[in-house]
Coordinates of C-alpha atoms and ligand atoms in Angstrom, one line a residue:
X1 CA 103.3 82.9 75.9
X2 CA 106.0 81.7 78.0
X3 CA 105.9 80.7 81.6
X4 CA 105.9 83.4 84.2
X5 CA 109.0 83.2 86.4
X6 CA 107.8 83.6 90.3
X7 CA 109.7 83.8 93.8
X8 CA 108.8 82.6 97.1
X9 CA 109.4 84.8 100.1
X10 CA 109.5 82.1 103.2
X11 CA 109.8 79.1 101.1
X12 CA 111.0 76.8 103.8
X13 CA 107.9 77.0 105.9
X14 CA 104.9 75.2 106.1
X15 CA 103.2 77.6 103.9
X16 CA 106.4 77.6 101.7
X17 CA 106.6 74.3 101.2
X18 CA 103.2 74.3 99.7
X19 CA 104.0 76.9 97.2
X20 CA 106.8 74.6 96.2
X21 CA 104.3 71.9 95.7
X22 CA 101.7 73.4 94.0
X23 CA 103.8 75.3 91.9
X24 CA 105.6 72.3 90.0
X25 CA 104.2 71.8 86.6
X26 CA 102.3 74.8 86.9
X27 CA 101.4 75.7 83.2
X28 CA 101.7 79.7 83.4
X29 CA 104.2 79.8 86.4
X30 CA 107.5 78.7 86.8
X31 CA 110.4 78.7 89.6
X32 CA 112.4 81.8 89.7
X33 CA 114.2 81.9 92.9
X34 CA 113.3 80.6 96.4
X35 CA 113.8 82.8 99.6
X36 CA 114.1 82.3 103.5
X37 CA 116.2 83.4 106.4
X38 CA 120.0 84.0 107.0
X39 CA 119.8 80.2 108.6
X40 CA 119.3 79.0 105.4
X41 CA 120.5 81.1 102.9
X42 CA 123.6 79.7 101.0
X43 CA 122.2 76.3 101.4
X44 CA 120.2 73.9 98.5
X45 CA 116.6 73.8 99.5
X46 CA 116.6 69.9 100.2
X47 CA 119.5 70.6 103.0
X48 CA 116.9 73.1 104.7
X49 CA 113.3 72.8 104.0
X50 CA 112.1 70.1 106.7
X51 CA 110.1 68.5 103.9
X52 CA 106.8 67.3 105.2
X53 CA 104.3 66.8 102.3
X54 CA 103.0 63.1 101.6
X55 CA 104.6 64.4 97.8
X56 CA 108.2 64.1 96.3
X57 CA 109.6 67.1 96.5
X58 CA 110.1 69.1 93.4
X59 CA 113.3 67.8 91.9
X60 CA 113.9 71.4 90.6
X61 CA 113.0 73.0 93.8
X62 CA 115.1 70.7 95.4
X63 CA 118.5 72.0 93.8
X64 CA 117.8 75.7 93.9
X65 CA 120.3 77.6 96.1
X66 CA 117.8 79.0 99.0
X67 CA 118.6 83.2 99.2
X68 CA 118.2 85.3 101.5
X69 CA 116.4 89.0 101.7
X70 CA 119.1 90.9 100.7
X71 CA 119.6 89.3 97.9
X72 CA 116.2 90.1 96.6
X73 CA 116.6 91.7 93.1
X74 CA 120.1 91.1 92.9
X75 CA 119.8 88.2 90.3
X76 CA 116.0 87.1 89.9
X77 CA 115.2 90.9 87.5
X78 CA 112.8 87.8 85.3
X79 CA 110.7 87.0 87.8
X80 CA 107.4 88.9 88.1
X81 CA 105.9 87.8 90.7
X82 CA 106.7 87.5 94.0
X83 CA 104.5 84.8 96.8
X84 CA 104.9 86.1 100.2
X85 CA 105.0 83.3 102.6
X86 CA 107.1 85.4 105.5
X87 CA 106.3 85.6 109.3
X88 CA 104.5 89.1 110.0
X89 CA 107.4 91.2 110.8
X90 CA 109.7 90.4 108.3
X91 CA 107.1 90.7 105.3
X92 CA 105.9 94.3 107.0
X93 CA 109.1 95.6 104.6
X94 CA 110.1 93.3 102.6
X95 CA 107.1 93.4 100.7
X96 CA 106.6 96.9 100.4
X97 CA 110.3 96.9 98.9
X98 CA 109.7 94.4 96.5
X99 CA 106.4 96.5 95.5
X100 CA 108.6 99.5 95.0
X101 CA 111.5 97.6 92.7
X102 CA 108.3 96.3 91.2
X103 CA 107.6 93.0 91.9
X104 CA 104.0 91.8 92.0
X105 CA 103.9 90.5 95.5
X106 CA 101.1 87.8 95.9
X107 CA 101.0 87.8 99.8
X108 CA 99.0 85.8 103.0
X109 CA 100.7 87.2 105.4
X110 CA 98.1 90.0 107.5
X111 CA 100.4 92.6 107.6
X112 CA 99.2 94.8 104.7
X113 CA 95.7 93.0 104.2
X114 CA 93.9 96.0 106.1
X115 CA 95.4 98.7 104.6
X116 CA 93.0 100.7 102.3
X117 CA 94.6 100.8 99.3
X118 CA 96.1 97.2 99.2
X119 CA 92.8 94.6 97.2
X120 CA 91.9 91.6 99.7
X121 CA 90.7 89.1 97.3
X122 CA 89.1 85.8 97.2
X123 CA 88.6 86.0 93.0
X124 CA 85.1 84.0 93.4
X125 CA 83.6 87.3 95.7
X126 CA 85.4 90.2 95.0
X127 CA 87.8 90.3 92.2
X128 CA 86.4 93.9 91.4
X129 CA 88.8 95.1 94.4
X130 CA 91.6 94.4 92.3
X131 CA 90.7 97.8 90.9
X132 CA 92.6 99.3 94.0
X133 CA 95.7 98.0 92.5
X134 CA 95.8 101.8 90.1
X135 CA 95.0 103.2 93.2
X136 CA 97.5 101.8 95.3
X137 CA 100.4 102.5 92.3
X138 CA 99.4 106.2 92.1
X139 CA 99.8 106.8 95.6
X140 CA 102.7 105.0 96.7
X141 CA 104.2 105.6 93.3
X142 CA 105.3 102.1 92.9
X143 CA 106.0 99.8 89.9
X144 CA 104.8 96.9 91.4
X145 CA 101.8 96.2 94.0
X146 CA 101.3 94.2 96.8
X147 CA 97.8 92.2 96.8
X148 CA 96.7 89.9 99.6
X149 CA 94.4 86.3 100.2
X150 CA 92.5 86.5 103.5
X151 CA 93.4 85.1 106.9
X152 CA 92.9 80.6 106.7
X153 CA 89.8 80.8 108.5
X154 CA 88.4 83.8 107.1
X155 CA 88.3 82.8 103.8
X156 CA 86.6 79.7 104.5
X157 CA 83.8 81.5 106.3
X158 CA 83.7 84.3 103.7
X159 CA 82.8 82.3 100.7
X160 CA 80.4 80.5 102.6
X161 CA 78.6 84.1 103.4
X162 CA 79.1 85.2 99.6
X163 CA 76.1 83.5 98.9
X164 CA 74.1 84.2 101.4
X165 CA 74.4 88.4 100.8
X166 CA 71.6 88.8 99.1
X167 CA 69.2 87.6 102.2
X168 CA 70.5 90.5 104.4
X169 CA 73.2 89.0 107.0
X170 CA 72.7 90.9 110.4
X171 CA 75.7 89.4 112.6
X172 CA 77.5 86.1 112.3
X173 CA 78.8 83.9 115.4
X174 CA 81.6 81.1 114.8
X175 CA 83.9 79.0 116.6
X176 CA 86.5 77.7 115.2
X177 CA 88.8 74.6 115.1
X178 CA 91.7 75.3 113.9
X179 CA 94.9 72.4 112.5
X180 CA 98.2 72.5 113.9
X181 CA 99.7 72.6 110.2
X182 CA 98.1 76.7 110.5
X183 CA 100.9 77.3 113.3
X184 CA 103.6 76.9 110.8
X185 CA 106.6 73.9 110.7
X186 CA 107.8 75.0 114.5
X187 CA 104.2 76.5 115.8
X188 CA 102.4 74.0 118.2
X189 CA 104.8 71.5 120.3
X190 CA 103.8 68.7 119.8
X191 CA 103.4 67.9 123.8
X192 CA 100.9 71.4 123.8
X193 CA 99.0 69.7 121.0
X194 CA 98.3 66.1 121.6
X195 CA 95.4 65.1 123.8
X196 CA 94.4 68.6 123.5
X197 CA 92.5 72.0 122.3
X198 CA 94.4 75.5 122.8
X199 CA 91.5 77.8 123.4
X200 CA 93.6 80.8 121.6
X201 CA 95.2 81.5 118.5
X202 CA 96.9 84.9 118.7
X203 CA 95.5 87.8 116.9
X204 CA 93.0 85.4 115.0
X205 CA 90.0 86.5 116.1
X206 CA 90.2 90.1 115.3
X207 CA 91.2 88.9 111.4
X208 CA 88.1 87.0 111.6
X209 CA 86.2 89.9 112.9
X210 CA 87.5 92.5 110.0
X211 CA 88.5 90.7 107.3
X212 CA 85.1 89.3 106.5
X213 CA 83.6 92.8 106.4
X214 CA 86.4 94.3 103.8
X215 CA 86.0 91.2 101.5
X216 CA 82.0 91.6 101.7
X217 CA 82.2 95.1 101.5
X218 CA 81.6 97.4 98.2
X219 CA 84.1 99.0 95.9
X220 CA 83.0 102.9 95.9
X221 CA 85.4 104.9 93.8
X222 CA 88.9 104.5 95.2
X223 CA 87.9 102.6 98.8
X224 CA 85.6 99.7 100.2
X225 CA 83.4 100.4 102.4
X226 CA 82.9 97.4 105.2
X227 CA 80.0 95.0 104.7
X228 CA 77.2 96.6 107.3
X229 CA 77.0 92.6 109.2
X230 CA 79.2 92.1 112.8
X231 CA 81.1 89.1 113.0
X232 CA 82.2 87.7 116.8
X233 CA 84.6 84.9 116.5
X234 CA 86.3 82.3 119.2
X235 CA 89.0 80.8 117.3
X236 CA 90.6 77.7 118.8
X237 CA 93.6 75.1 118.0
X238 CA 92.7 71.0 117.5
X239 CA 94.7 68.3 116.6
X240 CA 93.9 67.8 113.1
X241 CA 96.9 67.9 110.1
X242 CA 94.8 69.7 107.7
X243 CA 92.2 71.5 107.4
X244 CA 90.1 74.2 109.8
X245 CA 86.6 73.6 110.3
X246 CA 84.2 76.1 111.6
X247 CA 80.4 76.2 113.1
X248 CA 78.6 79.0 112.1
X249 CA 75.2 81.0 112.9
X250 CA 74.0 83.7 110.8
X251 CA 71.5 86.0 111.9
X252 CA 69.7 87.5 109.3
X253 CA 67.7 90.7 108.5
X254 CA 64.4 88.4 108.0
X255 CA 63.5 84.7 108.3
X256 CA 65.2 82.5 105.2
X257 CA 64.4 78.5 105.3
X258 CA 66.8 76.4 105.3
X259 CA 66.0 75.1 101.8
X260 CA 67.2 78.7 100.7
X261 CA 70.5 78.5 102.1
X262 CA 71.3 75.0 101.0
X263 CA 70.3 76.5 97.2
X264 CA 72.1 79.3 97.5
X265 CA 75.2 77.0 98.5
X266 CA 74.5 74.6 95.7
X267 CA 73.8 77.5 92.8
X268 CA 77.1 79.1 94.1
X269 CA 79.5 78.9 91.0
X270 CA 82.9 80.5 89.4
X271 CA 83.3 81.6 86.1
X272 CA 87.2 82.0 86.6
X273 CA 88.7 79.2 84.6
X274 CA 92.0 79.2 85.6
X275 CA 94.1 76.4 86.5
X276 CA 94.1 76.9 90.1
X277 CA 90.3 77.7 90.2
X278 CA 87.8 75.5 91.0
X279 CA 85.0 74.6 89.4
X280 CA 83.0 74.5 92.4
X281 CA 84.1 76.8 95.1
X282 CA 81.6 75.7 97.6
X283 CA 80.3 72.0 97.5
X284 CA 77.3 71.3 99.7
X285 CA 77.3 67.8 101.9
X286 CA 73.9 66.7 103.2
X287 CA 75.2 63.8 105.1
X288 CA 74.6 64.5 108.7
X289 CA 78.1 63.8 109.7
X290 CA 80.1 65.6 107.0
X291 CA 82.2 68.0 106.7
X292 CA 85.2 66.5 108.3
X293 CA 89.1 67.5 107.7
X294 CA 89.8 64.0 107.0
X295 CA 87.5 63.0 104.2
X296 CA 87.1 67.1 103.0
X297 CA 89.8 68.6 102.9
X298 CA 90.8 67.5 99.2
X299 CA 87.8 68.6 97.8
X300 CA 88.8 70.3 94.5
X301 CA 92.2 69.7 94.8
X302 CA 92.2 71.1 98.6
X303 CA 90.4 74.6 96.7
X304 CA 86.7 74.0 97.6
X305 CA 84.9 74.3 100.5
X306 CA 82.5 72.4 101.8
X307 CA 79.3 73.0 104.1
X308 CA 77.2 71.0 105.6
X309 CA 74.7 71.0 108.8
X310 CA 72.7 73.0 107.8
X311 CA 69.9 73.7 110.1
X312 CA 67.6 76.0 111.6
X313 CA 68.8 78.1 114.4
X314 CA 67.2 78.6 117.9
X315 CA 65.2 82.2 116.4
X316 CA 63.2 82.3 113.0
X317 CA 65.9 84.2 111.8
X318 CA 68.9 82.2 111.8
X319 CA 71.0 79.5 110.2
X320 CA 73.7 77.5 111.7
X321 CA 76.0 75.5 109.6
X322 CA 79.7 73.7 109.4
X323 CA 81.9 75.0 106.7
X324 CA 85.8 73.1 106.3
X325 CA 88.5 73.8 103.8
X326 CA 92.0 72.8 103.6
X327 CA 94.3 75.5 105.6
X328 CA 97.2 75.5 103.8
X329 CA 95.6 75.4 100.1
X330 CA 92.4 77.5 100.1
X331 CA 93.5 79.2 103.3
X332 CA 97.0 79.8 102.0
X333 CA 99.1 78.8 99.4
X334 CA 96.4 78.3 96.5
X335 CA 94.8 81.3 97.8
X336 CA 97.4 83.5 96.6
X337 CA 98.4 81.7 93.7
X338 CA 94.3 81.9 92.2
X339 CA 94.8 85.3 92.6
X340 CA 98.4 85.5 90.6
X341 CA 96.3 83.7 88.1
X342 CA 93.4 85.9 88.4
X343 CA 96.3 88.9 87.6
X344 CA 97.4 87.6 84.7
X345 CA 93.9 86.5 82.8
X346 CA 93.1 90.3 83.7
X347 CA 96.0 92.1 82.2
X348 CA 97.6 93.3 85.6
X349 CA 100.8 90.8 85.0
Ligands
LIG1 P1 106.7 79.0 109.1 O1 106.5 77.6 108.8 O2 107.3 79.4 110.4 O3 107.7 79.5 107.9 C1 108.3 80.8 108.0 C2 109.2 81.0 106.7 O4 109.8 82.4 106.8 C3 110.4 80.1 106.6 O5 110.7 79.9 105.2 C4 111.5 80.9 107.3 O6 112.8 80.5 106.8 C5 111.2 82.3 106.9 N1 111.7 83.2 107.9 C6 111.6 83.2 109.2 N2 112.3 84.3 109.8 C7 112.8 85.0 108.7 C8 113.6 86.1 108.7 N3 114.0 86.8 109.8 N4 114.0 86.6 107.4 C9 113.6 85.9 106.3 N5 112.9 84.8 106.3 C10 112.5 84.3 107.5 O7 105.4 79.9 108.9 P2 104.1 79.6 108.0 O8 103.0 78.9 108.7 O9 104.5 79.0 106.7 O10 103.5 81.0 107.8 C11 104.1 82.0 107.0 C12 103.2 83.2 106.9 O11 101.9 82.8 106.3 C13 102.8 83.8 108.2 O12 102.8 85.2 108.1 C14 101.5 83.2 108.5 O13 100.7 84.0 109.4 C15 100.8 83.2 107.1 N6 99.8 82.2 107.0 C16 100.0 80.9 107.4 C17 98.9 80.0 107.1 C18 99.1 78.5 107.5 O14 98.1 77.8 107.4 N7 100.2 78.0 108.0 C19 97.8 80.3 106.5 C20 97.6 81.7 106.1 C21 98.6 82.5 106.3 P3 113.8 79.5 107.6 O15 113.4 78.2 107.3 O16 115.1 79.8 107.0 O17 113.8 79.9 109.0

């Protein structure tokens, strides 16, 4: 088989530039075309991208004439699959046009994550949503289909609760702290940031509070219906690179030891085996100090996450714990690129 040509939507950004990175030497996926705005459109992506990685930049990336929206389709027909890396409002259509010419848009933006029909996947807990992919094709009569990777933080908190489902979650608390890098390239100044914490990250605590619940929830017939638990979040911005941690308390239906959780962490595994997938999705630290964006974030190649603190709440009934994962790899870039993968080994690509 050869490679699969790809696109990326918003590939001067921070969550661009990622793509970029992990894409090169891909072995199923290879650069079709790069996109970003009318600022840098007509330009070679070296001249525009505001490189930032501790990584060369791709030497083929770095040559490709950056285009801009409307020139979507005009000369990329071989690539298949579109990464959507745009800011909220300019990915609200863009997407759904690439859907309908029939482009298999891999997206993090949260525009269409909510929308019934459109799968949000984390492969390791719910690849059965895929399924809504015929769905969404029969009703919107597209050829393509747009699927979606959760919100940065979500996802990190999600796969920690996959695990934990079958012991009844009631309603989860966490507070975040959040890395400036999950702003974007021109998001936090950096005289807001240093010697700092923002107490508010726009619209981030409602995709905390929702997303969860879809991911968790089941697949019956044509819809999901929300896992049952609440979620109330406080989401907050640090001055870390990389990497979003987040303190967590889960109150469950009936007492569970602590000894149970941790097992349930450490049992948690993927049968995915693709490139991008990790072996281990969720590694479990039991030093009393760890996780920390620093040391952590890497962890599977920046697509595991990692608990730790795992204790006894103040009730019988709950658990608190830490749970950290790279922002712009699990929480982004990777994200959508595991579920490209996920696509193809299925047959949907
Ligand atoms: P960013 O650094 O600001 O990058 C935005 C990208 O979109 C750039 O390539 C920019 O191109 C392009 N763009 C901006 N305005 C445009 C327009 N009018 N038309 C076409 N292209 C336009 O943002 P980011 O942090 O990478 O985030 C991108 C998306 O991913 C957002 O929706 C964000 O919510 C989501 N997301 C981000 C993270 C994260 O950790 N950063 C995690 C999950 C999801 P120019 O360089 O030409 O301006």
């Amino acid at each position: 088989m050869g490679k699969i040509k790809v696109g990326i939507l918003g590939a001067t950004g921070s969550v661009g530039q990622r793509f970029v990175q992990l894409l090169e030497g891909h072995p199923w996926f290879e650069f079709g075309a790069l996109f970003a705005s009318e600022r840098s459109a007509g330009k070679r992506y070296k001249e525009v991208a505001k490189w930032f990685l501790p990584y060369e930049m791709p030497e083929e990336a770095a040559e490709t004439v950056v285009k801009s929206m409307d020139e979507i389709g005009a000369s990329d027909n071989d690539v298949a699959i579109m990464f959507s890396a745009l800011p909220g409002p300019v990915a609200s259509k863009v997407e759904k046009s690439c859907a309908q010419a029939g482009y298999v848009v891999s997206s993090n933006v949260a525009v269409h994550r909510m929308e019934k029909d459109v799968p949000l996947v984390i492969p390791e807990v719910n690849a059965d949503h895929l399924a809504l992919i015929e769905v969404q094709k029969s009703m919107r009569g597209w050829d393509g289909f747009i699927i979606t990777n959760p919100n940065c933080s979500a996802i990190m908190l999600t796969l920690s609760l996959k695990p934990l489902m079958g012991y009844g979650i009631k309603e989860v608390r966490v507070s975040t702290m959040q890395a400036v890098s999950g702003a974007g390239y021109e998001g936090v100044p950096s005289m807001a940031i240093l010697d700092n914490v923002i107490p508010f990250i726009d619209r981030e605590e409602d995709k905390m509070e929702s997303e969860p619940r879809k991911i968790l929830g089941t697949l019956e017939g044509s819809e999901v219906k929300n896992a049952q638990f609440t979620v109330c979040a406080s989401c907050h911005r640090v001055m870390v690179m990389d990497g979003h941690t987040e303190a967590v308390w889960v109150k469950f239906e009936e007492s569970v030891s602590v000894d149970e959780v941790k097992k349930a962490f450490k049992n948690f595994s993927s049968d995915l085996k693709t490139p991008f997938a990790p072996e281990k999705p969720i590694i479990l630290r039991e030093e009393r100090n760890r996780p920390q964006p620093k040391l952590d974030r890497d962890a599977g190649s920046g697509m595991s996450v990692s608990v730790g603190r795992v204790r006894e709440g103040r009730m019988k009934d709950e658990i608190k714990y830490i749970v950290m994962g790279h922002n712009t790899i699990r929480g982004a870039a990777g994200a959508s690129i595991v579920n490209a993968e996920v696509l193809v080994q299925r047959g949907y690509i």
